[in-house]
Tab-separated table of C-alpha atoms in Angstrom:
chain	number	residue	atom	x	y	z
A	282	MET	CA	-13.202	31.094	-2.785
A	283	ALA	CA	-14.233	31.478	-6.382
A	284	GLY	CA	-13.148	29.694	-9.289
A	285	LYS	CA	-12.667	26.134	-10.027
A	286	ARG	CA	-12.347	23.745	-7.153
A	287	ARG	CA	-8.651	22.664	-6.614
A	288	ALA	CA	-7.012	19.499	-5.333
A	289	VAL	CA	-3.466	19.218	-4.484
A	290	ILE	CA	-1.576	15.549	-5.236
A	291	ALA	CA	1.732	15.111	-3.823
A	292	GLY	CA	3.212	11.764	-5.243
A	293	ALA	CA	1.262	11.698	-8.418
A	294	SER	CA	3.422	10.090	-10.817
A	295	GLY	CA	3.448	7.201	-9.088
A	296	PHE	CA	0.878	4.148	-10.222
A	297	ILE	CA	-1.500	5.295	-7.465
A	298	GLY	CA	-0.970	9.185	-7.836
A	299	ARG	CA	-1.335	8.922	-11.906
A	300	HIS	CA	-5.038	7.584	-11.326
A	301	LEU	CA	-6.169	9.845	-8.649
A	302	VAL	CA	-5.016	12.862	-10.908
A	303	GLU	CA	-7.232	11.135	-14.246
A	304	ALA	CA	-10.231	10.782	-11.586
A	305	PHE	CA	-9.959	14.494	-10.220
A	306	THR	CA	-9.896	15.886	-13.109
A	307	GLU	CA	-13.020	14.264	-14.152
A	308	ASP	CA	-14.534	15.497	-11.206
A	309	GLY	CA	-13.813	19.055	-12.401
A	310	TYR	CA	-11.133	19.645	-10.559
A	311	GLU	CA	-7.933	21.479	-11.435
A	312	VAL	CA	-5.375	19.189	-9.580
A	313	THR	CA	-1.640	20.634	-8.506
A	314	THR	CA	1.064	18.560	-8.168
A	315	ILE	CA	4.014	18.220	-5.738
A	316	GLY	CA	6.868	16.176	-6.183
A	317	ARG	CA	10.656	16.709	-7.196
A	318	ARG	CA	10.160	18.590	-10.199
A	319	GLY	CA	7.451	21.214	-11.310
A	320	LYS	CA	5.668	24.545	-10.041
A	321	ALA	CA	5.959	22.820	-6.716
A	322	THR	CA	8.982	20.776	-5.232
A	323	TRP	CA	9.758	19.333	-1.618
A	324	SER	CA	13.105	21.738	-2.058
A	325	ASP	CA	10.954	24.403	-2.117
A	326	PRO	CA	8.792	24.920	0.827
A	327	ALA	CA	7.346	28.339	-0.166
A	328	SER	CA	5.989	26.417	-3.496
A	329	ILE	CA	4.568	24.016	-1.143
A	330	ALA	CA	2.618	26.594	0.925
A	331	ARG	CA	1.376	28.477	-2.334
A	332	ALA	CA	0.008	25.148	-3.521
A	333	VAL	CA	-1.649	24.085	-0.522
A	334	ASP	CA	-3.170	27.400	0.453
A	335	GLY	CA	-6.804	27.485	-1.166
A	336	ALA	CA	-7.001	24.045	-2.027
A	337	GLU	CA	-10.193	22.222	-1.432
A	338	VAL	CA	-8.675	18.532	-0.923
A	339	LEU	CA	-4.880	17.626	-0.075
A	340	VAL	CA	-3.794	13.783	-1.056
A	341	ASN	CA	-0.562	12.455	-0.153
A	342	LEU	CA	1.306	9.938	-1.674
A	343	ALA	CA	4.812	10.768	-1.543
A	344	GLY	CA	7.301	8.102	-0.232
A	345	LYS	CA	10.086	5.752	-1.807
A	346	SER	CA	8.530	2.192	-3.035
A	347	VAL	CA	8.603	-0.192	-1.130
A	348	ASN	CA	9.013	-2.739	-3.861
A	349	CYS	CA	13.015	-2.746	-2.957
A	350	ARG	CA	15.488	-4.478	-1.094
A	351	TYR	CA	15.783	-3.360	2.463
A	352	ASN	CA	19.226	-2.857	2.960
A	353	ASP	CA	20.282	0.240	4.867
A	354	ALA	CA	19.934	2.680	2.028
A	355	ASN	CA	16.813	1.515	1.105
A	356	ARG	CA	15.417	1.228	4.485
A	357	ASN	CA	16.344	4.679	5.529
A	358	GLU	CA	14.981	6.427	2.400
A	359	VAL	CA	11.894	4.605	2.906
A	360	TYR	CA	11.596	6.049	6.432
A	361	ARG	CA	12.727	9.399	5.680
A	362	SER	CA	10.763	10.532	2.791
A	363	ARG	CA	7.670	9.492	4.351
A	364	ILE	CA	7.986	11.662	7.531
A	365	ALA	CA	9.612	14.329	5.580
A	366	THR	CA	7.224	15.058	3.134
A	367	THR	CA	4.153	14.689	5.687
A	368	ALA	CA	5.976	17.010	7.985
A	369	ALA	CA	6.009	19.385	4.934
A	370	LEU	CA	2.656	19.260	4.205
A	371	ARG	CA	1.520	19.326	7.471
A	372	THR	CA	3.823	23.032	8.212
A	373	ALA	CA	2.180	24.014	5.132
A	374	VAL	CA	-1.721	23.162	6.184
A	375	ALA	CA	-0.881	25.093	9.536
A	376	ALA	CA	0.481	28.248	7.879
A	377	ALA	CA	-2.729	28.095	4.892
A	378	GLU	CA	-4.786	31.108	5.194
A	379	HIS	CA	-7.245	29.189	3.373
A	380	PRO	CA	-6.280	25.148	4.495
A	381	PRO	CA	-7.774	22.517	2.796
A	382	ALA	CA	-10.761	20.883	4.282
A	383	VAL	CA	-9.953	17.209	4.051
A	384	TRP	CA	-6.332	15.693	3.839
A	385	PHE	CA	-5.859	12.090	3.074
A	386	ASN	CA	-2.360	10.635	3.381
A	387	ALA	CA	-1.114	7.318	2.556
A	388	SER	CA	-0.334	4.483	4.734
A	389	THR	CA	-0.498	0.603	4.893
A	390	ALA	CA	-2.528	-2.217	6.040
A	391	THR	CA	1.545	-3.954	6.827
A	392	ILE	CA	0.682	-1.845	9.892
A	393	TYR	CA	-0.895	-4.793	11.533
A	394	ARG	CA	0.784	-7.749	12.867
A	395	HIS	CA	0.667	-11.380	11.248
A	396	GLU	CA	-2.977	-12.320	11.518
A	397	MET	CA	-4.214	-15.986	10.818
A	398	ASP	CA	-7.237	-16.196	13.575
A	399	GLU	CA	-9.229	-12.947	12.573
A	400	PRO	CA	-9.416	-10.288	10.824
A	401	HIS	CA	-8.101	-6.460	11.498
A	402	THR	CA	-10.452	-3.691	11.345
A	403	GLU	CA	-9.822	-0.137	12.520
A	404	ALA	CA	-11.043	-0.151	15.795
A	405	ASP	CA	-9.626	-3.830	17.072
A	406	GLY	CA	-6.865	-4.597	14.775
A	407	VAL	CA	-3.732	-5.094	16.462
A	408	LEU	CA	-0.530	-3.329	15.233
A	409	GLY	CA	2.678	-5.480	14.541
A	410	THR	CA	6.488	-5.016	14.891
A	411	GLY	CA	9.815	-4.407	12.887
A	412	PHE	CA	10.560	-2.040	10.035
A	413	SER	CA	7.536	-2.310	7.714
A	414	VAL	CA	5.335	-1.518	10.894
A	415	ASP	CA	7.147	1.102	12.486
A	416	VAL	CA	7.464	2.818	9.125
A	417	ALA	CA	3.701	3.003	8.909
A	418	ARG	CA	3.323	3.605	12.456
A	419	ASN	CA	5.576	6.705	12.686
A	420	TRP	CA	3.947	7.704	9.531
A	421	GLU	CA	0.682	7.866	10.869
A	422	ARG	CA	2.095	9.779	14.111
A	423	GLU	CA	3.897	12.886	11.676
A	424	PHE	CA	0.283	12.903	9.884
A	425	PHE	CA	-1.711	13.491	13.055
A	426	ALA	CA	0.744	15.606	15.386
A	427	GLY	CA	-0.676	18.785	16.397
A	428	ASP	CA	-4.039	21.130	15.547
A	429	LEU	CA	-5.383	21.520	12.127
A	430	PRO	CA	-9.009	23.036	13.377
A	431	GLY	CA	-9.697	23.676	9.731
A	432	THR	CA	-8.783	20.177	8.162
A	433	ARG	CA	-10.140	17.039	8.039
A	434	ARG	CA	-7.111	14.026	8.075
A	435	VAL	CA	-8.000	10.573	6.875
A	436	ALA	CA	-5.111	7.987	6.895
A	437	LEU	CA	-5.756	5.189	3.876
A	438	ARG	CA	-4.167	2.125	5.611
A	439	MET	CA	-4.501	0.408	1.694
A	440	ALA	CA	-4.001	-3.494	1.340
A	441	ILE	CA	-1.903	-4.662	-1.568
A	442	VAL	CA	-3.368	-2.765	-4.684
A	443	LEU	CA	-3.967	-4.775	-7.895
A	444	GLY	CA	-4.047	-2.980	-11.015
A	445	ASP	CA	-1.103	-1.922	-13.654
A	446	GLY	CA	1.196	-1.229	-10.854
A	447	PRO	CA	4.407	-3.183	-9.145
A	448	ALA	CA	2.294	-5.309	-7.111
A	449	THR	CA	0.500	-7.105	-9.915
A	450	ASN	CA	3.423	-7.155	-11.925
A	451	LEU	CA	5.590	-8.820	-9.430
A	452	LEU	CA	2.653	-11.655	-8.605
A	453	ALA	CA	2.188	-12.167	-12.707
A	454	LEU	CA	6.184	-12.694	-13.141
A	455	LEU	CA	6.229	-15.213	-10.426
A	456	ALA	CA	3.023	-17.168	-11.668
A	457	ARG	CA	4.503	-16.811	-15.369
A	458	THR	CA	7.522	-18.272	-14.409
A	459	GLY	CA	6.812	-21.385	-12.559
A	460	LEU	CA	6.949	-20.140	-9.323
A	461	GLY	CA	3.192	-19.476	-8.947
A	462	GLY	CA	2.646	-22.139	-6.330
A	463	PRO	CA	1.737	-21.638	-2.809
A	464	HIS	CA	4.406	-19.816	-1.276
A	465	LEU	CA	5.723	-21.971	2.193
A	466	ASP	CA	7.748	-20.077	5.018
A	467	GLY	CA	10.359	-22.124	6.397
A	468	TRP	CA	14.117	-21.986	7.526
A	469	TRP	CA	16.452	-19.351	6.413
A	470	PRO	CA	19.935	-17.619	7.661
A	471	GLN	CA	18.648	-15.334	9.895
A	472	HIS	CA	19.041	-11.744	9.039
A	473	ARG	CA	18.374	-8.118	10.231
A	474	ARG	CA	16.569	-6.110	7.401
A	475	TYR	CA	13.305	-6.439	9.165
A	476	ARG	CA	14.832	-5.011	12.172
A	477	GLY	CA	12.214	-1.690	13.575
A	478	ILE	CA	13.377	1.778	12.746
A	479	GLY	CA	12.623	5.103	14.110
A	480	PRO	CA	13.024	6.852	17.125
A	481	THR	CA	11.240	3.945	19.435
A	482	PRO	CA	12.108	0.546	16.337
A	483	THR	CA	10.165	-2.428	17.314
A	484	GLY	CA	10.744	-6.396	17.368
A	485	ASP	CA	13.965	-8.443	18.129
A	486	GLY	CA	15.546	-7.371	14.584
A	487	ARG	CA	14.795	-11.402	13.560
A	488	ALA	CA	12.807	-12.264	10.405
A	489	PRO	CA	9.954	-13.900	11.487
A	490	HIS	CA	9.195	-17.445	10.320
A	491	TYR	CA	5.463	-18.869	10.146
A	492	ASP	CA	4.368	-22.322	9.204
A	493	THR	CA	0.977	-21.085	7.318
A	494	ARG	CA	1.351	-24.319	4.456
A	495	GLY	CA	0.526	-21.625	1.986
A	496	ARG	CA	-2.638	-20.478	3.824
A	497	GLN	CA	-1.161	-17.043	4.919
A	498	ARG	CA	-4.085	-14.374	4.587
A	499	PHE	CA	-4.059	-11.918	1.102
A	500	SER	CA	-5.648	-8.464	1.949
A	501	TRP	CA	-6.085	-6.693	-1.443
A	502	ILE	CA	-7.754	-3.653	-3.531
A	503	HIS	CA	-8.315	-3.215	-6.907
A	504	VAL	CA	-6.854	0.307	-7.700
A	505	ASP	CA	-10.107	1.227	-9.088
A	506	ASP	CA	-11.663	1.050	-5.451
A	507	VAL	CA	-8.782	3.266	-4.291
A	508	VAL	CA	-9.936	5.887	-6.310
A	509	GLY	CA	-13.635	5.258	-5.357
A	510	ALA	CA	-13.027	5.021	-1.637
A	511	VAL	CA	-11.035	8.681	-2.254
A	512	ARG	CA	-14.418	10.085	-3.836
A	513	PHE	CA	-16.615	8.459	-1.190
A	514	LEU	CA	-14.685	9.902	1.645
A	515	ARG	CA	-14.192	13.586	0.280
A	516	GLU	CA	-17.777	13.566	0.267
A	517	ARG	CA	-18.102	12.142	4.022
A	518	ASN	CA	-17.496	15.031	6.358
A	519	ASP	CA	-18.230	12.872	8.971
A	520	ILE	CA	-15.463	10.430	8.624
A	521	ALA	CA	-11.989	11.250	9.725
A	522	GLY	CA	-8.975	8.915	11.440
A	523	VAL	CA	-7.658	5.759	10.224
A	524	VAL	CA	-9.497	4.103	7.397
A	525	ASN	CA	-8.507	0.692	6.138
A	526	LEU	CA	-8.674	0.526	2.066
A	527	ALA	CA	-9.548	-3.504	1.468
A	528	SER	CA	-11.839	-5.675	-0.213
A	529	PRO	CA	-14.511	-7.040	1.779
A	530	HIS	CA	-13.484	-10.671	0.719
A	531	PRO	CA	-9.753	-11.094	1.607
A	532	SER	CA	-8.585	-14.298	-0.184
A	533	ASP	CA	-5.242	-16.453	0.665
A	534	ASN	CA	-1.906	-17.039	-0.655
A	535	ARG	CA	-3.009	-20.534	-2.335
A	536	THR	CA	-6.037	-19.064	-4.138
A	537	LEU	CA	-4.324	-16.160	-4.969
A	538	MET	CA	-1.652	-18.044	-6.820
A	539	ARG	CA	-4.041	-20.785	-8.417
A	540	THR	CA	-5.972	-17.709	-9.236
A	541	LEU	CA	-3.387	-16.011	-11.098
A	542	ARG	CA	-1.795	-19.287	-12.859
A	543	ARG	CA	-5.156	-19.819	-14.154
A	544	ILE	CA	-5.562	-15.825	-15.749
A	545	VAL	CA	-1.721	-15.674	-16.853
A	546	GLY	CA	-2.055	-19.164	-18.653
A	547	ALA	CA	0.775	-20.965	-16.574
A	548	PRO	CA	0.109	-24.647	-16.947
A	549	PHE	CA	1.913	-25.265	-13.394
A	550	GLY	CA	2.928	-23.783	-10.497
A	551	LEU	CA	5.867	-24.946	-8.279
A	552	PRO	CA	5.254	-24.631	-4.053
A	553	ILE	CA	7.850	-22.040	-3.292
A	554	ARG	CA	9.721	-22.830	0.316
A	555	ARG	CA	11.820	-19.940	1.564
A	556	TRP	CA	14.681	-21.338	0.526
A	557	MET	CA	13.806	-20.963	-2.959
A	558	LEU	CA	11.734	-17.854	-2.763
A	559	GLU	CA	14.744	-15.791	-1.212
A	560	PRO	CA	16.696	-16.008	-3.919
A	561	ALA	CA	13.872	-15.576	-6.621
A	562	MET	CA	13.018	-12.110	-4.309
A	563	TRP	CA	16.594	-11.077	-4.795
A	564	VAL	CA	17.062	-11.390	-8.050
A	565	VAL	CA	13.775	-9.208	-8.327
A	566	ARG	CA	14.806	-7.192	-6.161
A	567	THR	CA	12.455	-7.276	-3.914
A	568	GLU	CA	11.376	-8.696	-0.026
A	569	PRO	CA	9.724	-12.506	0.743
A	570	GLU	CA	7.462	-10.683	3.047
A	571	LEU	CA	5.168	-9.408	0.606
A	572	VAL	CA	3.787	-12.898	-0.160
A	573	LEU	CA	4.990	-14.501	3.138
A	574	LYS	CA	3.197	-12.232	5.781
A	575	SER	CA	-0.353	-12.979	7.201
A	576	ARG	CA	-2.233	-9.845	5.835
A	577	TRP	CA	-5.930	-10.104	7.084
A	578	VAL	CA	-7.939	-6.689	7.012
A	579	VAL	CA	-11.388	-5.748	6.327
A	580	PRO	CA	-12.733	-2.471	5.531
A	581	GLY	CA	-14.895	-1.659	8.995
A	582	VAL	CA	-14.916	1.674	7.987
A	583	LEU	CA	-15.963	1.731	4.402
A	584	THR	CA	-18.517	-1.027	5.046
A	585	ALA	CA	-20.555	0.584	7.786
A	586	SER	CA	-20.673	4.144	5.891
A	587	GLY	CA	-22.175	2.559	2.632
A	588	TYR	CA	-18.994	2.054	0.554
A	589	ARG	CA	-19.969	-0.151	-2.408
A	590	PHE	CA	-17.153	-2.095	-3.730
A	591	ALA	CA	-16.034	-1.694	-7.725
A	592	HIS	CA	-14.559	-5.082	-7.488
A	593	PRO	CA	-15.000	-6.720	-4.445
A	594	ARG	CA	-13.864	-10.324	-5.902
A	595	LEU	CA	-10.453	-11.517	-6.291
A	596	ASP	CA	-11.053	-13.338	-9.742
A	597	ASP	CA	-12.634	-10.340	-11.167
A	598	ALA	CA	-10.048	-7.839	-10.274
A	599	LEU	CA	-7.172	-9.839	-11.208
A	600	ARG	CA	-8.330	-10.314	-14.653
A	601	LEU	CA	-8.730	-6.678	-14.626
A	602	ALA	CA	-5.395	-6.276	-13.129
A	603	VAL	CA	-3.524	-8.499	-15.429
A	604	SER	CA	-2.555	-7.049	-18.966
A	605	PRO	CA	-2.390	-9.332	-22.096
A	606	ARG	CA	1.170	-9.320	-22.034
A	607	GLN	CA	1.429	-10.542	-18.957
A	608	ARG	CA	0.173	-13.903	-19.792
A	609	VAL	CA	2.104	-16.887	-20.738
A	610	GLY	CA	3.423	-16.741	-24.452
A	611	ALA	CA	2.844	-13.185	-24.917
A	612	ARG	CA	5.928	-11.091	-26.334
A	613	THR	CA	7.854	-8.691	-23.538
């Protein structure tokens, strides 16, 4: 088709979306966004169809942030917002006269089980159970459903993304306020916030406890490499399916928090046991599994395909991610 190349980005107002809009614009694309407001909205299927038809690239990042407490209302919206938006885009792609050549759909490395023995790759990773896993599993099932012969589909299983976004802000806050020691699991009254969801919920509904002594693995990726990987995969017509977006050098919780304390200038960091962490996470309105689950994921497909990470080491990535205002003594 004649004219400027066009990319469609759904969920463009979020942390990662803003970076991708900037990158695609720099690359010479005309960027169309889909969201709650604008020319293409989720409430208007015809506008989505018009946006998708003729686009070269489609990226879907839409979905309620998981940086929240998993009460019933939030659980349902985290699940619904991902499934519904992905289904709406698949309907538009299937009906398009000129469908996108490639569709990238966000997913999460949290789909894999808690792991302390060996890393998960795309080829041999083992899926876990419970709420976060069920959200990701059904999200990917919706994404890969049906036959879209003209569109290559890639599910981006992203590890925790470092940069000017919510994960870095929360971790820096913990380090600044004296909660920057290792995070230690332990006893806490049982709840059912992590119970499974969807048509075939998994797990027994109990919150898992792991005696990792602060050595739970921490897989991560800098936002620059999320952008870099999307650019790389955009040009690789031979790559489809699931792709792990994670640094080839995962760390662990103790190392993560020690590095953060040094960067923000915190003089100490108390070891934080679950009975201390649960109330703290309630105050900041998020969930302890962010720091207690052992996420050990490596980028098998990207590494084998020759992608070169801009920020493969945690220390470098955190120094770039943590802003001056997040350091001890900075004015807020």
